[in-house]
mmCIF file of C-alpha atoms and ligand atoms in Angstrom:
data_model
loop_
_atom_site.group_PDB
_atom_site.id
_atom_site.type_symbol
_atom_site.label_atom_id
_atom_site.label_comp_id
_atom_site.label_asym_id
_atom_site.label_seq_id
_atom_site.Cartn_x
_atom_site.Cartn_y
_atom_site.Cartn_z
ATOM 1 C CA MET A 1 -73.237 46.841 -41.319
ATOM 2 C CA SER A 2 -72.981 50.087 -38.545
ATOM 3 C CA ASP A 3 -73.086 47.470 -35.751
ATOM 4 C CA CYS A 4 -70.508 44.844 -36.824
ATOM 5 C CA ILE A 5 -67.225 45.322 -34.776
ATOM 6 C CA PHE A 6 -65.099 44.295 -37.615
ATOM 7 C CA CYS A 7 -66.547 46.656 -40.209
ATOM 8 C CA LYS A 8 -65.672 49.215 -37.508
ATOM 9 C CA ILE A 9 -62.302 47.932 -37.479
ATOM 10 C CA ALA A 10 -62.085 48.311 -41.585
ATOM 11 C CA ALA A 11 -63.405 51.729 -41.366
ATOM 12 C CA GLY A 12 -60.618 52.801 -38.800
ATOM 13 C CA GLU A 13 -63.246 53.420 -35.866
ATOM 14 C CA ILE A 14 -61.831 50.825 -33.738
ATOM 15 C CA PRO A 15 -58.214 50.666 -33.433
ATOM 16 C CA ALA A 16 -56.385 47.332 -34.339
ATOM 17 C CA ASP A 17 -52.956 45.985 -34.480
ATOM 18 C CA THR A 18 -53.100 45.985 -38.668
ATOM 19 C CA LEU A 19 -50.319 43.860 -40.694
ATOM 20 C CA TYR A 20 -51.841 44.224 -44.073
ATOM 21 C CA ASP A 21 -54.279 45.953 -45.915
ATOM 22 C CA ASP A 22 -54.713 45.615 -49.838
ATOM 23 C CA GLY A 23 -57.899 47.569 -49.723
ATOM 24 C CA GLU A 24 -60.277 44.518 -50.034
ATOM 25 C CA VAL A 25 -58.398 42.069 -47.383
ATOM 26 C CA LEU A 26 -57.284 43.454 -44.211
ATOM 27 C CA ILE A 27 -55.208 41.075 -41.451
ATOM 28 C CA PHE A 28 -55.045 42.395 -37.795
ATOM 29 C CA ARG A 29 -53.989 40.698 -34.675
ATOM 30 C CA ASP A 30 -56.648 38.995 -32.693
ATOM 31 C CA ILE A 31 -57.282 41.036 -29.617
ATOM 32 C CA ASN A 32 -57.313 37.702 -27.495
ATOM 33 C CA PRO A 33 -54.032 35.324 -28.957
ATOM 34 C CA GLU A 34 -54.299 31.676 -28.610
ATOM 35 C CA ALA A 35 -50.743 31.209 -30.372
ATOM 36 C CA PRO A 36 -47.961 33.617 -30.618
ATOM 37 C CA VAL A 37 -48.896 34.399 -33.939
ATOM 38 C CA HIS A 38 -52.889 34.990 -34.075
ATOM 39 C CA LEU A 39 -54.087 36.837 -36.911
ATOM 40 C CA LEU A 40 -57.635 37.492 -38.287
ATOM 41 C CA VAL A 41 -57.851 37.731 -42.168
ATOM 42 C CA ILE A 42 -61.099 39.681 -43.021
ATOM 43 C CA PRO A 43 -62.744 40.981 -46.311
ATOM 44 C CA ARG A 44 -63.530 44.498 -45.935
ATOM 45 C CA ARG A 45 -66.982 44.012 -47.380
ATOM 46 C CA HIS A 46 -69.453 42.585 -44.803
ATOM 47 C CA ILE A 47 -70.061 39.123 -45.534
ATOM 48 C CA ALA A 48 -71.580 37.339 -42.273
ATOM 49 C CA THR A 49 -70.768 33.888 -42.613
ATOM 50 C CA LEU A 50 -69.351 30.991 -44.767
ATOM 51 C CA ASN A 51 -72.807 30.366 -45.636
ATOM 52 C CA ASP A 52 -73.461 33.666 -47.212
ATOM 53 C CA LEU A 53 -70.907 33.273 -49.760
ATOM 54 C CA SER A 54 -72.066 33.167 -53.467
ATOM 55 C CA GLU A 55 -70.456 32.593 -56.703
ATOM 56 C CA VAL A 56 -69.100 36.145 -56.959
ATOM 57 C CA ASP A 57 -66.914 35.453 -53.548
ATOM 58 C CA ALA A 58 -64.909 32.972 -55.018
ATOM 59 C CA ALA A 59 -61.779 34.987 -55.838
ATOM 60 C CA LEU A 60 -62.154 37.151 -52.545
ATOM 61 C CA ILE A 61 -61.946 34.071 -50.532
ATOM 62 C CA GLY A 62 -58.671 33.240 -52.848
ATOM 63 C CA ARG A 63 -57.342 36.384 -51.795
ATOM 64 C CA LEU A 64 -57.652 35.894 -47.752
ATOM 65 C CA TYR A 65 -55.370 32.542 -48.439
ATOM 66 C CA LEU A 66 -52.953 34.620 -50.497
ATOM 67 C CA ALA A 67 -52.590 37.718 -47.982
ATOM 68 C CA GLY A 68 -52.479 35.052 -45.256
ATOM 69 C CA GLN A 69 -49.725 33.562 -46.982
ATOM 70 C CA GLN A 70 -48.007 36.650 -47.579
ATOM 71 C CA VAL A 71 -48.006 38.053 -43.877
ATOM 72 C CA ALA A 72 -47.032 34.429 -42.647
ATOM 73 C CA THR A 73 -44.105 34.449 -44.712
ATOM 74 C CA GLU A 74 -43.052 38.247 -43.380
ATOM 75 C CA LEU A 75 -43.569 36.828 -40.057
ATOM 76 C CA GLY A 76 -41.184 34.013 -40.512
ATOM 77 C CA VAL A 77 -44.027 31.259 -39.864
ATOM 78 C CA ALA A 78 -44.520 30.112 -42.847
ATOM 79 C CA GLU A 79 -41.974 27.540 -43.169
ATOM 80 C CA SER A 80 -42.508 26.315 -39.568
ATOM 81 C CA GLY A 81 -46.120 26.200 -40.013
ATOM 82 C CA TYR A 82 -49.634 27.733 -39.880
ATOM 83 C CA ARG A 83 -53.180 27.038 -39.290
ATOM 84 C CA THR A 84 -56.204 28.675 -40.995
ATOM 85 C CA VAL A 85 -59.536 28.107 -39.545
ATOM 86 C CA ILE A 86 -62.946 29.961 -40.357
ATOM 87 C CA ASN A 87 -65.534 29.285 -37.833
ATOM 88 C CA CYS A 88 -69.026 29.015 -39.175
ATOM 89 C CA ASN A 89 -72.231 29.592 -36.819
ATOM 90 C CA ARG A 90 -72.973 28.614 -33.208
ATOM 91 C CA ASP A 91 -71.325 24.786 -32.895
ATOM 92 C CA ALA A 92 -68.147 26.018 -34.689
ATOM 93 C CA GLY A 93 -67.923 29.051 -31.994
ATOM 94 C CA GLN A 94 -68.238 31.748 -33.926
ATOM 95 C CA ILE A 95 -68.986 34.833 -32.123
ATOM 96 C CA VAL A 96 -68.088 37.818 -34.731
ATOM 97 C CA PHE A 97 -70.270 37.601 -37.569
ATOM 98 C CA HIS A 98 -68.350 39.085 -40.183
ATOM 99 C CA ILE A 99 -66.317 36.580 -42.066
ATOM 100 C CA HIS A 100 -62.874 36.139 -40.560
ATOM 101 C CA MET A 101 -60.149 33.236 -41.379
ATOM 102 C CA HIS A 102 -57.931 32.733 -38.222
ATOM 103 C CA LEU A 103 -54.448 32.342 -39.209
ATOM 104 C CA LEU A 104 -52.405 30.862 -36.065
ATOM 105 C CA ALA A 105 -48.823 29.740 -35.739
ATOM 106 C CA GLY A 106 -45.523 30.096 -33.485
ATOM 107 C CA ARG A 107 -46.005 26.889 -31.643
ATOM 108 C CA GLU A 108 -47.162 23.251 -32.410
ATOM 109 C CA LEU A 109 -50.944 23.328 -32.804
ATOM 110 C CA GLY A 110 -52.827 20.504 -31.323
ATOM 111 C CA TRP A 111 -55.049 18.407 -33.466
ATOM 112 C CA PRO A 112 -57.823 17.806 -33.624
ATOM 113 C CA PRO A 113 -59.408 21.074 -32.500
ATOM 114 C CA GLY A 114 -61.754 20.554 -29.383
HETATM 115 P P1 5GP B 1 -64.768 33.494 -33.724
HETATM 116 O O1 5GP B 1 -64.837 32.773 -32.370
HETATM 117 O O2 5GP B 1 -66.196 34.496 -34.327
HETATM 118 O O3 5GP B 1 -64.140 32.792 -35.159
HETATM 119 O O4 5GP B 1 -63.609 34.510 -33.146
HETATM 120 C C1 5GP B 1 -63.686 36.075 -33.332
HETATM 121 C C2 5GP B 1 -62.387 36.392 -32.811
HETATM 122 O O5 5GP B 1 -62.091 37.847 -32.892
HETATM 123 C C3 5GP B 1 -62.067 35.940 -31.680
HETATM 124 O O6 5GP B 1 -60.333 35.337 -31.434
HETATM 125 C C4 5GP B 1 -61.755 37.219 -30.787
HETATM 126 O O7 5GP B 1 -60.562 37.158 -29.860
HETATM 127 C C5 5GP B 1 -61.467 38.081 -31.609
HETATM 128 N N1 5GP B 1 -62.057 39.777 -31.501
HETATM 129 C C6 5GP B 1 -63.182 40.166 -30.784
HETATM 130 N N2 5GP B 1 -63.033 41.224 -30.870
HETATM 131 C C7 5GP B 1 -61.846 41.798 -31.181
HETATM 132 C C8 5GP B 1 -61.625 43.329 -31.394
HETATM 133 O O8 5GP B 1 -62.568 44.124 -31.275
HETATM 134 N N3 5GP B 1 -60.481 43.187 -31.964
HETATM 135 C C9 5GP B 1 -59.619 42.445 -32.246
HETATM 136 N N4 5GP B 1 -58.317 42.691 -32.624
HETATM 137 N N5 5GP B 1 -60.132 40.824 -32.130
HETATM 138 C C10 5GP B 1 -61.308 40.810 -31.654
HETATM 139 ZN ZN1 ZN B 2 -69.019 43.319 -41.139
#
């Protein structure tokens, strides 16, 4: 996807503060953080929304969580806690159409989200 900002980050064409990269999953800091720790966990492969997942992607989605768990542990927020969110389409406020899991931590997070 030549016009996708997260594909460009994955390709190294746009800089990002990257904390994790295993070739399949990439984790970098959100440019506009909503919490002291605000990471974006993405698959390198372009998948636009949760609605575009299929059976073959099941393990990949699991790897997003495992990579997030690893980095949360490394950053020292695994025990205090963190929240993972994947927004899908308009009503959830998705603005970048390349699947990304937000990982938020470092403060008490309100519930329910707005
Ligand atoms: P969404 O609303 O689609 O779930 O979240 C998109 C997120 O991507 C937002 O939190 C936004 O701050 C972040 N974002 C948008 N463009 C960039 C960028 O170029 N670099 C980084 N690191 N984050 C971005
Ligand atoms: Zn993309």
